Amino acid sequence: MENVCIIGAGWSGLASCQVLHERGIAFDCYEAGSEVGGNWRYGNDNGMSSGYRSLHINTSRKLSEYRAYPMPADYPDYPDHARIARYLDDYVDHFGFRDAISFRTLVTHVEPAEGGGWDVTSRQRDTGEETTRRYGSVLVANGHHWDPRDPEPAFPGADTFTGTQTHSHHYRTPEEYAGKRVLVLGFGNSASDIAVETSAVSERTFLSVRSGGYVFPKYMFGKPGDDMISPFITRVMPRETQRWVMAALLRMSIGKVTDFGLPKPTAKLFNSHPTVSETLLPRLGHGGITVKPNIERFDGGTVHFTDGSSEEIDAVVYSTGYKVSFPFLDASVMAPTDNDVSLFHRVADPHHDGLYFVGLFQPLGATTVLAEAQSHWIADLLQGRAALPPKEAMLREITRYKEKLAKRYVTSKRHTMQVDHYPYLAELRGARREGARLARRALRKGLAPVAPPEEVTVRIAASPETVWDLVSDVTRMGDWSPECRRCAWRGEERGVGARFTGHNRRGRVRWVTSNTVEEWERGRAFAFHTTTNGVRWGYRMEPDGAGGTLLTERWDVTGQNTGQRKRTASFAKMMLGGYENHTEELRQGIHTTLERVKAAAELQERQAPVELRQGARAAAPVDVETAA
C-alpha cells in the first residue's frame, strides 16, 4: 500500500508531486492524459482540457512560476500554452518524479476504507483494466475548469434556436465562425478572448454582458499589471485605500469601461472577479465587437435581449463558467452545492481524515505558488510535523471564511472560493505555524503525532526469491538496519506467528525489542510487528518484468496505543531532540536498509551459477498481487 494518492497532473497536482518528492513522501499520481499539464496541454487527450489555440497565462511569468523552479529568463511576460507545457515537462524531469505518474489512468472511485485510509480505484484507459489500491491519504487536484456549466435555467426558446450553441470549454479556434454572426455570453477572461478572436473573422460579433465589471489590462505603464500588486498593498493597506489607488491607476491607464460601451460595474472594485484582457477594450473601441445586455429569449435564429433589441445570430458561445465536481467521490463524502465546498483553509476536509484538496480556489493571483504552499502544509501534516485542530475549530474557520466572502463579493457561483494571492499565502503560513504548535502540544502531553504509513521502493537486479531470502533472514537484519545489531529467533518456528528479538543500540543506549511475524510468503512478502512499540514493518517483492525485483519497505505507526506513543515520544525527545527528528531518522533508515539489501542481492545474483539464476527467474511469479 502506497502512502499518498495524488489525482491530476496539472498546475496543482504537479506542485504536490514536487513537494512530496522533495520531502521523501511516497506517492502515486494518476493522470487521465498522456502528458502533464492539464488545461495547458493544448489538444490534451484527457478529454477534459479547455485550452484554446491562442491561450496565454493571465498572470505574469514572475508571479506564475513555481518558487522551486523559475521559468526560463527568455520567456515573455505572458507565455502561451506551448511554453507553459514545455516548462511543466522540464519541471517534472528536473526533479525526477515522472516515474511516479501513471498516465492515461483515470481515477473512477475513491472511498473511505475500513480501519482508515482510502481505497482508490483507477482504470487504465488503453486496456480498461481496473485496479484498487489503499492509500493513507488522497490529494485531489483534478482542477475546476473541466466540467462546463451551461446557463441555468436554459433561456426560453433555446431549443428552437436554428444556429449552433456551444460552451467556451469546447472552443479551440475562430475559423469555424468565419462569416457568421456570433454571440458570446459572459464577461470573464475566456469570453473576452473568444469575442476578440471571432470578431476578426466573423461578419459581426456581439458580447452579451449580464452585469458590469472591471477590465484589468495585462500591462500598466509598460510593466505587467500584477507588478502593481504587492504584499504590502494587499495585506497592510486598508481595502478602501486599495480601491482608491487601483481605481486611479485604471483611470490613468485605460479610462472608464463605460466609455467603451460596457455597462457600469455593479459592484465595487475587488468585490467581483475582474476580467484581464489587453485586447478587449481596443476591439470595442474599434467597433469590432458590439455590447449587448443579457439574453431574454430565443426565437428561431433571432435572439432577443432584455433591452428590447434583437439580432439574427448564427452561433452562440456560452462562457458561463464551470461546475466544481468530483465524479470519483460519493455524495456522502463530498457533494458541492453551487460550487460551494467547505474546506479548512481551502485544503482539508474536516469530516474525513486524510482527504485534501489542492488548487481548489479562484485566485486574484497565480495558482502555482498557492498550490505549492498548500502542498507544503499537507506534507507537514503527513509527516507529523503539524496537526489539525479539532473538527469544531475547523468548521468555525470555514464559517468565518464564508461570512467574509458574503460581505465582500457579489453573490455568485463564481465567488464561492475566492482568495487573494498574498493574503492567502500569509494564511497558509499561519496554518502551518498553528499546526506545528498543535503537534508540539501533543508531544508535551506525551503523545507522539500519528504519522501516516510510509513506503519506499527500489529496483533490484535480482530475482524476488533472492531478495526474499535476504530480508526474511532476521538473523542478518543487522547487515541491513543502521540501528539493529543482532536478531535471534525465539524457538524453531518460522513463518506467520513466529517471534524473534532484536538487540538495538544507539550510542550508549541499548534496548531489546520483541517482534512477531505477521506475513511470510516466499518471493512475495515478509512483514512483522514490533510488539514493543507498536510499529509494523513490511517488505513487498514484485517482479519488474525484466528479471529483477521491485522491493518496497513500509513502516506504519498508526497501530500504536497511547502507552507506546508516549514511550516513542519520550525516546525521541531524549535521544533525538524531538519526534520530528525521530521520523526523519526512520525515513533515512529505510533508504539505507533498501540500498544495503540491493547491494547484497545483486552481488549474490552475480555470484550464483548461471543455471541457478535462470531457474530462479523462470520460477518467479509473473502476476503478483500487492500484499495488504
XYZ file of C-alpha atoms in Angstrom:
628
model
C 0.000 0.000 0.000
C 1.487 3.323 -1.066
C 1.120 6.208 1.304
C -0.378 9.044 -0.750
C -2.522 9.261 -3.868
C -2.491 12.447 -5.989
C -5.285 12.860 -8.543
C -4.288 15.012 -11.513
C -1.002 16.224 -13.020
C -1.842 19.809 -13.905
C -0.613 23.037 -12.274
C -1.687 21.957 -8.787
C -1.082 18.217 -8.901
C 2.485 18.712 -10.110
C 3.168 21.141 -7.252
C 2.071 18.430 -4.811
C 4.203 15.818 -6.577
C 7.296 18.009 -6.334
C 6.813 18.861 -2.664
C 6.121 15.279 -1.583
C 9.027 14.017 -3.703
C 11.332 16.569 -2.078
C 10.140 15.532 1.405
C 10.681 11.821 0.742
C 6.958 11.002 0.965
C 5.978 8.080 -1.256
C 3.091 8.822 -3.627
C 1.277 7.715 -6.762
C -0.070 10.353 -9.152
C -2.859 9.441 -11.564
C -3.285 11.474 -14.768
C -6.025 10.788 -17.314
C -3.996 12.256 -20.198
C -0.821 11.084 -21.880
C 1.204 14.074 -20.679
C 1.337 16.524 -17.799
C -0.157 19.985 -17.961
C -3.937 19.729 -17.789
C -5.501 22.761 -19.495
C -2.052 23.964 -20.556
C -1.552 20.968 -22.832
C -3.332 22.104 -26.000
C -5.206 19.184 -27.522
C -4.810 17.187 -24.316
C -6.142 13.676 -24.879
C -7.555 13.507 -21.350
C -10.851 14.707 -22.847
C -11.260 17.417 -20.215
C -8.942 20.241 -21.295
C -10.483 23.618 -22.086
C -7.366 25.203 -23.613
C -7.772 27.013 -26.934
C -5.078 27.605 -29.540
C -4.322 31.219 -28.594
C -4.336 30.633 -24.818
C -1.812 32.621 -22.743
C -1.487 32.967 -18.994
C -3.247 35.982 -17.458
C -0.813 36.440 -14.586
C 2.764 37.378 -15.370
C 5.646 34.925 -15.629
C 7.248 36.111 -12.374
C 4.020 35.689 -10.414
C 3.060 32.391 -12.076
C 6.305 30.402 -11.852
C 6.831 27.794 -9.156
C 9.057 29.143 -6.427
C 11.033 25.889 -6.535
C 11.668 26.194 -10.282
C 11.632 29.599 -12.044
C 10.567 29.882 -15.652
C 13.343 30.447 -18.213
C 14.529 34.058 -18.295
C 13.913 34.255 -22.050
C 10.207 33.534 -21.648
C 7.927 36.519 -22.390
C 5.930 38.200 -19.639
C 2.817 36.193 -20.573
C 3.843 32.840 -22.118
C 1.455 30.847 -24.314
C 0.261 27.305 -23.612
C 3.098 25.699 -25.622
C 5.776 27.351 -23.483
C 3.888 26.551 -20.292
C 3.593 22.884 -21.302
C 7.321 22.768 -22.031
C 8.047 24.437 -18.690
C 5.947 21.828 -16.860
C 7.736 18.989 -18.655
C 11.093 20.468 -17.644
C 9.829 20.901 -14.075
C 8.908 17.218 -13.802
C 12.167 15.997 -15.326
C 14.309 18.408 -13.291
C 13.001 16.993 -10.010
C 12.776 13.438 -11.345
C 9.322 12.249 -10.352
C 7.877 11.345 -13.777
C 8.001 7.635 -12.900
C 5.553 8.270 -10.063
C 2.868 9.484 -12.521
C 0.558 6.881 -14.069
C -0.505 8.386 -17.406
C -3.733 7.567 -19.252
C -5.128 6.353 -15.948
C -8.495 7.650 -14.796
C -9.495 7.589 -11.134
C -13.043 6.247 -11.074
C -13.790 5.868 -7.377
C -12.366 6.991 -4.041
C -13.971 5.801 -0.822
C -13.052 5.621 2.865
C -11.550 2.246 3.759
C -12.404 0.183 6.781
C -9.879 0.790 9.515
C -8.690 4.080 7.998
C -7.228 5.262 4.754
C -8.794 5.355 1.311
C -9.484 2.781 -1.376
C -8.738 4.298 -4.782
C -9.984 2.596 -7.932
C -8.394 3.568 -11.236
C -8.902 2.459 -14.829
C -6.168 2.247 -17.438
C -7.706 3.940 -20.467
C -5.941 1.788 -23.069
C -6.634 -1.644 -21.598
C -9.707 -0.930 -19.475
C -8.046 -2.738 -16.573
C -9.242 -1.545 -13.158
C -7.082 -1.586 -10.058
C -7.936 -0.744 -6.453
C -5.203 0.290 -4.044
C -5.317 1.533 -0.493
C -3.729 4.833 0.499
C -3.289 6.626 3.762
C -4.192 9.996 2.228
C -5.637 11.363 -1.003
C -4.780 14.735 -2.558
C -7.462 15.842 -5.024
C -6.012 18.098 -7.736
C -8.362 17.407 -10.626
C -8.993 21.111 -11.274
C -12.244 23.029 -11.544
C -12.195 24.157 -15.177
C -13.236 20.946 -16.900
C -16.970 20.415 -16.177
C -18.769 23.158 -18.159
C -21.837 24.824 -16.708
C -24.475 25.839 -19.214
C -26.951 28.650 -18.449
C -29.157 27.605 -15.527
C -32.009 27.502 -16.328
C -31.791 27.445 -20.121
C -33.041 30.586 -21.845
C -36.623 30.414 -23.115
C -36.741 29.155 -26.681
C -33.154 27.876 -26.643
C -34.380 24.568 -28.023
C -35.808 26.386 -31.073
C -32.546 28.159 -31.962
C -31.553 27.315 -35.547
C -27.877 28.172 -35.108
C -25.187 26.420 -33.048
C -24.847 26.621 -29.268
C -21.620 25.633 -27.557
C -19.803 26.236 -24.291
C -16.474 28.055 -24.308
C -14.956 24.861 -22.901
C -15.160 23.384 -26.408
C -13.859 26.439 -28.272
C -10.479 25.944 -29.972
C -10.023 28.240 -32.998
C -12.023 31.089 -34.593
C -12.039 29.739 -38.160
C -15.367 27.929 -37.784
C -17.010 31.282 -37.061
C -15.796 32.962 -40.267
C -18.551 34.999 -41.944
C -21.063 34.258 -39.171
C -22.953 36.442 -36.743
C -21.604 35.375 -33.365
C -22.933 35.989 -29.863
C -20.635 35.408 -26.881
C -22.368 35.344 -23.490
C -20.214 36.240 -20.487
C -17.673 38.714 -19.213
C -14.787 36.596 -17.987
C -11.350 36.065 -19.462
C -12.471 33.331 -21.869
C -15.463 35.356 -23.067
C -13.218 38.330 -23.804
C -10.638 36.243 -25.668
C -13.251 34.435 -27.745
C -15.133 37.633 -28.605
C -11.906 39.323 -29.720
C -10.775 36.326 -31.800
C -14.080 35.655 -33.527
C -14.568 39.369 -34.299
C -11.536 39.191 -36.609
C -13.207 36.623 -38.892
C -16.961 36.896 -38.245
C -19.474 39.032 -40.065
C -20.240 40.536 -36.681
C -19.604 39.604 -33.046
C -21.801 40.550 -30.087
C -20.796 40.328 -26.441
C -23.734 39.763 -24.097
C -22.838 41.099 -20.659
C -25.251 40.221 -17.872
C -23.715 42.601 -15.315
C -20.988 45.217 -15.421
C -17.462 44.684 -14.165
C -13.887 45.909 -14.341
C -11.310 45.199 -17.017
C -7.664 44.989 -15.971
C -5.033 45.382 -18.688
C -2.096 42.988 -18.772
C 0.266 45.961 -18.869
C 0.177 49.174 -16.890
C 2.745 51.873 -17.579
C 4.875 49.436 -19.575
C 5.009 46.726 -16.893
C 2.910 43.623 -16.203
C -0.189 44.719 -14.336
C 0.314 42.380 -11.397
C 3.620 44.130 -10.658
C 1.365 46.768 -9.126
C 0.168 44.259 -6.540
C 2.467 43.615 -3.599
C 2.222 42.004 -0.146
C 2.144 45.481 1.394
C -0.771 46.657 -0.739
C -2.901 43.538 -0.302
C -2.128 42.746 3.337
C -1.416 46.050 5.072
C -3.199 48.749 3.121
C -6.902 49.145 4.034
C -9.295 47.794 1.418
C -10.828 51.201 0.691
C -7.368 52.665 0.150
C -6.528 49.766 -2.182
C -9.673 50.522 -4.196
C -8.844 54.219 -4.434
C -5.262 53.568 -5.580
C -6.163 50.905 -8.149
C -9.143 52.855 -9.471
C -6.861 55.856 -10.022
C -4.338 53.677 -11.861
C -7.064 52.204 -14.067
C -8.463 55.617 -14.926
C -4.996 56.850 -15.893
C -4.130 53.766 -17.958
C -7.414 52.789 -19.683
C -10.133 55.241 -18.641
C -13.669 54.084 -17.810
C -15.187 50.859 -19.152
C -18.413 52.731 -19.858
C -16.530 54.783 -22.461
C -16.202 51.553 -24.467
C -19.883 50.669 -24.330
C -19.687 48.303 -21.397
C -22.235 48.656 -18.578
C -21.267 50.406 -15.363
C -19.791 47.971 -12.813
C -22.460 46.757 -10.413
C -20.024 46.149 -7.545
C -17.091 47.944 -6.005
C -13.603 47.241 -7.283
C -12.234 43.954 -5.807
C -15.776 42.848 -4.879
C -16.069 40.734 -8.022
C -13.547 38.791 -10.047
C -12.061 41.150 -12.673
C -11.574 40.453 -16.368
C -7.958 40.538 -17.528
C -7.562 41.479 -21.180
C -5.195 43.608 -23.197
C -7.295 43.457 -26.381
C -10.967 43.676 -25.409
C -11.232 47.430 -24.884
C -9.318 48.375 -28.085
C -11.502 45.976 -30.051
C -14.629 47.543 -28.562
C -13.218 50.985 -29.348
C -12.690 49.975 -32.978
C -16.275 48.743 -33.300
C -15.257 45.129 -33.878
C -17.472 43.958 -31.005
C -20.946 45.202 -30.093
C -22.036 45.036 -26.454
C -25.476 43.679 -25.646
C -27.309 43.084 -22.344
C -28.436 39.669 -21.161
C -30.428 37.307 -23.378
C -34.185 37.353 -22.839
C -35.255 34.568 -25.204
C -34.574 32.753 -28.470
C -36.944 32.659 -31.402
C -35.600 30.521 -34.229
C -32.494 32.305 -35.486
C -33.337 35.520 -33.609
C -32.015 36.352 -30.166
C -33.996 38.881 -28.110
C -32.225 40.874 -25.381
C -33.521 42.368 -22.155
C -33.347 45.925 -23.525
C -35.899 45.052 -26.193
C -33.420 44.792 -29.077
C -32.883 41.673 -31.167
C -30.282 40.284 -33.572
C -30.084 37.488 -36.100
C -27.434 35.101 -34.766
C -25.728 32.078 -36.328
C -23.670 30.851 -33.372
C -23.801 31.306 -29.607
C -20.820 30.660 -27.304
C -21.707 30.376 -23.612
C -18.852 31.495 -21.349
C -20.847 30.714 -18.240
C -18.190 29.078 -16.124
C -17.714 25.616 -14.693
C -19.154 23.300 -12.094
C -16.970 22.113 -9.237
C -17.400 18.360 -9.309
C -15.668 15.188 -8.171
C -17.169 12.236 -10.068
C -14.953 9.784 -8.186
C -16.274 10.822 -4.753
C -19.649 9.686 -3.445
C -22.089 12.399 -2.437
C -21.758 11.170 1.146
C -18.082 12.193 1.050
C -18.186 15.443 -0.935
C -21.153 16.994 -2.719
C -20.533 20.624 -3.799
C -23.654 22.789 -3.874
C -23.492 25.700 -6.328
C -19.677 25.369 -6.336
C -19.578 25.684 -2.554
C -17.003 23.335 -0.983
C -16.412 23.532 2.769
C -12.702 23.050 3.447
C -10.467 24.141 6.309
C -8.237 26.893 4.871
C -9.432 25.702 1.422
C -7.459 22.456 1.826
C -8.557 19.942 4.482
C -11.908 18.184 4.700
C -12.943 18.472 8.358
C -15.226 15.428 8.072
C -12.767 12.947 6.566
C -9.222 12.315 7.755
C -6.588 12.166 5.030
C -8.648 13.906 2.323
C -7.071 17.100 0.990
C -7.748 19.386 -1.976
C -5.071 21.307 -3.870
C -5.753 24.259 -6.171
C -9.481 24.365 -5.395
C -9.760 28.145 -5.280
C -10.344 31.123 -7.553
C -7.320 33.351 -7.004
C -6.692 37.030 -7.524
C -3.172 35.981 -8.475
C -1.467 32.786 -9.614
C -2.375 29.178 -8.882
C 1.142 27.707 -8.857
C 2.624 29.422 -5.822
C -0.544 28.935 -3.798
C -0.704 25.230 -4.704
C 2.948 24.890 -3.638
C 2.159 26.474 -0.279
C -0.865 24.216 0.202
C 1.261 21.170 -0.610
C 3.926 22.099 1.949
C 1.263 22.360 4.646
C -0.182 18.985 3.626
C 3.331 17.483 3.724
C 3.727 18.824 7.274
C 0.505 17.053 8.234
C 1.537 13.812 6.529
C 4.902 13.769 8.287
C 3.505 14.608 11.704
C 5.227 17.995 11.762
C 1.842 19.634 12.059
C -1.609 18.633 13.263
C -5.134 19.772 12.508
C -7.284 21.340 15.216
C -10.500 19.675 16.423
C -13.325 19.395 13.918
C -15.338 22.136 15.637
C -12.478 24.620 15.247
C -12.148 23.785 11.553
C -15.862 24.310 10.994
C -15.667 27.704 12.716
C -12.871 28.792 10.379
C -14.920 27.715 7.363
C -17.911 29.699 8.616
C -15.783 32.834 9.093
C -14.385 32.473 5.573
C -17.838 32.206 4.041
C -19.055 35.205 6.030
C -16.154 37.277 4.684
C -16.948 36.221 1.127
C -20.608 37.124 1.581
C -19.706 40.603 2.842
C -17.197 41.314 0.097
C -18.301 39.605 -3.104
C -21.362 39.710 -5.315
C -23.481 36.619 -4.702
C -22.487 34.255 -7.491
C -21.353 30.676 -8.096
C -18.133 32.285 -9.324
C -17.346 33.755 -5.910
C -17.629 30.735 -3.617
C -13.887 30.069 -3.287
C -12.106 33.363 -3.865
C -8.653 34.025 -2.402
C -6.217 36.933 -2.706
C -2.677 35.907 -3.616
C -0.535 37.382 -0.844
C -3.120 37.311 1.961
C -3.794 33.644 1.259
C -0.073 32.855 1.311
C 0.061 34.520 4.740
C -2.984 32.496 5.812
C -1.280 29.242 4.846
C 1.899 30.235 6.678
C -0.246 30.848 9.745
C -1.937 27.462 9.326
C 1.470 25.764 9.209
C 2.643 27.578 12.343
C -0.556 26.734 14.197
C -0.338 23.123 13.016
C 3.252 22.865 14.283
C 2.155 24.317 17.621
C -0.626 21.731 17.925
C 1.847 18.948 17.132
C 4.270 20.230 19.787
C 1.455 20.445 22.328
C 0.595 16.812 21.640
C 4.229 15.934 22.324
C 4.223 17.846 25.608
C 1.230 15.770 26.638
C 3.325 12.702 25.935
C 1.530 11.766 22.748
C 3.533 11.453 19.569
C 1.618 12.632 16.486
C 0.322 9.732 14.447
C 2.272 9.779 11.197
C 0.653 8.007 8.234
C 2.218 4.819 6.842
C 5.223 5.415 4.634
C 6.764 3.363 1.832
C 9.974 3.469 -0.176
C 10.632 1.331 -3.265
C 13.882 0.403 -5.038
C 14.573 -1.661 -8.145
C 16.976 -4.568 -7.670
C 18.651 -6.577 -10.421
C 17.957 -9.877 -8.676
C 15.048 -12.322 -8.522
C 12.263 -11.897 -5.910
C 13.335 -15.188 -4.303
C 16.917 -13.970 -3.804
C 15.689 -10.718 -2.299
C 13.183 -12.505 -0.083
C 15.821 -14.875 1.260
C 17.807 -11.851 2.421
C 15.094 -9.697 4.009
C 13.355 -12.640 5.718
C 16.556 -13.876 7.360
C 16.136 -11.890 10.575
C 19.449 -13.150 11.936
C 21.090 -10.973 9.258
C 18.983 -7.917 9.967
C 21.990 -6.241 11.491
C 23.503 -6.236 7.990
C 20.643 -4.079 6.731
C 19.392 -1.875 9.561
C 21.507 1.112 10.648
C 20.413 0.545 14.289
C 19.930 -3.207 14.685
C 22.967 -5.086 15.992
C 21.702 -8.668 16.396
C 18.463 -10.560 15.933
C 17.615 -14.092 17.114
C 14.622 -16.369 16.586
C 12.676 -17.357 19.704
C 12.214 -21.081 19.160
C 12.371 -23.081 15.965
C 9.160 -21.792 14.383
C 9.357 -19.729 11.205
C 6.593 -18.004 9.265
C 3.432 -16.258 10.429
C 3.177 -16.169 14.210
C 6.887 -16.762 14.798
C 8.717 -14.426 17.176
C 12.195 -13.004 17.275
C 14.070 -10.462 19.369
C 16.161 -7.584 18.159
C 19.100 -6.095 20.053
C 19.475 -2.454 19.142
C 21.920 0.239 20.124
C 22.177 3.973 19.730
C 25.347 5.389 21.220
C 25.489 4.091 24.795
C 21.777 3.296 24.921
C 20.898 -0.354 24.295
C 17.438 -1.871 24.130
C 15.780 -5.127 23.177
C 12.664 -5.325 21.027
C 10.180 -8.153 20.668
C 8.789 -8.898 17.198
C 6.051 -11.088 15.763
C 5.961 -12.210 12.127
C 2.594 -11.327 10.566
C 3.204 -12.184 6.923
C 5.518 -14.694 5.242
C 5.308 -15.696 1.603
C 8.408 -16.647 -0.312
C 9.249 -14.250 -3.135
C 6.296 -12.037 -2.298
C 6.143 -10.556 1.202
C 7.640 -10.528 4.669
C 6.172 -8.386 7.447
C 6.434 -8.227 11.213
C 5.016 -6.316 14.144
C 7.333 -4.785 16.721
C 5.232 -5.548 19.779
C 7.451 -3.405 21.987
C 6.462 -0.106 20.390
C 3.615 -0.986 18.045
C 5.468 -0.350 14.776
C 4.688 -2.555 11.775
C 7.436 -3.204 9.240
C 6.836 -4.859 5.924
C 8.646 -5.846 2.740
C 6.893 -6.465 -0.556
C 8.579 -8.011 -3.602
C 7.238 -7.734 -7.144
C 8.878 -8.788 -10.444
C 9.860 -5.774 -12.530
C 9.286 -7.587 -15.817
C 12.998 -7.717 -16.655
C 14.164 -10.454 -14.314
C 14.584 -8.058 -11.406
C 12.569 -7.073 -8.359
C 10.713 -4.056 -7.023
C 11.368 -4.130 -3.277
C 9.144 -1.946 -1.120
C 9.736 -1.347 2.565
C 6.908 0.084 4.652
C 6.593 1.283 8.215
C 3.327 2.038 9.973
C 2.879 3.543 13.456
C -0.882 4.093 13.224
C -1.471 0.986 15.332
C 0.417 2.313 18.366
C -1.578 2.527 21.563
C -1.348 5.516 23.908
C 1.387 3.980 26.059
C 3.513 3.110 23.043
C 3.105 6.621 21.645
C 4.228 8.081 24.968
C 7.299 5.869 25.070
C 8.142 6.744 21.466
C 7.804 10.457 22.212
C 9.950 10.143 25.319
C 12.688 8.284 23.451
C 12.567 10.742 20.546
C 12.853 13.731 22.851
C 15.656 12.215 24.944
C 17.799 10.830 22.129
C 16.967 12.886 19.061
C 15.595 16.194 20.223
C 12.030 15.546 19.096
C 9.606 13.242 17.342
C 10.115 15.030 14.036
C 13.783 14.037 14.088
C 12.758 10.505 15.042
C 10.541 10.082 11.974
C 13.222 11.604 9.775
C 15.743 9.094 11.122
C 13.340 6.232 10.420
C 12.834 7.524 6.889
C 16.576 7.708 6.301
C 16.946 4.262 7.827
C 14.522 2.827 5.286
C 16.586 4.224 2.439
C 19.788 2.860 3.976
C 18.272 -0.584 4.545
C 17.000 -0.834 0.981
C 20.302 0.245 -0.513
C 22.162 -2.372 1.550
C 19.712 -5.108 0.575
C 20.009 -4.039 -3.067
C 23.802 -4.256 -2.994
C 23.801 -7.666 -1.276
C 21.114 -9.157 -3.543
C 22.777 -8.004 -6.729
C 26.149 -9.309 -5.525
C 24.605 -12.670 -4.648
C 22.872 -12.831 -8.034
C 26.127 -12.164 -9.861
C 27.982 -14.791 -7.872
C 25.309 -17.510 -8.292
C 25.814 -20.087 -11.075
C 24.147 -19.126 -14.355
C 21.791 -22.134 -14.337
C 20.552 -21.233 -10.843
C 19.894 -17.622 -11.831
C 17.940 -18.705 -14.887
C 15.976 -21.228 -12.887
C 15.092 -18.667 -10.240
C 13.854 -16.231 -12.863
C 11.808 -18.881 -14.610
C 10.194 -19.800 -11.300
C 9.493 -16.205 -10.354
C 5.736 -15.442 -10.276
C 4.533 -13.304 -13.170
C 1.382 -11.855 -11.630
C 1.949 -10.828 -8.043
C -0.828 -9.091 -6.167
C 0.188 -6.324 -3.832
C 0.334 -7.527 -0.256
C -2.168 -5.959 2.071
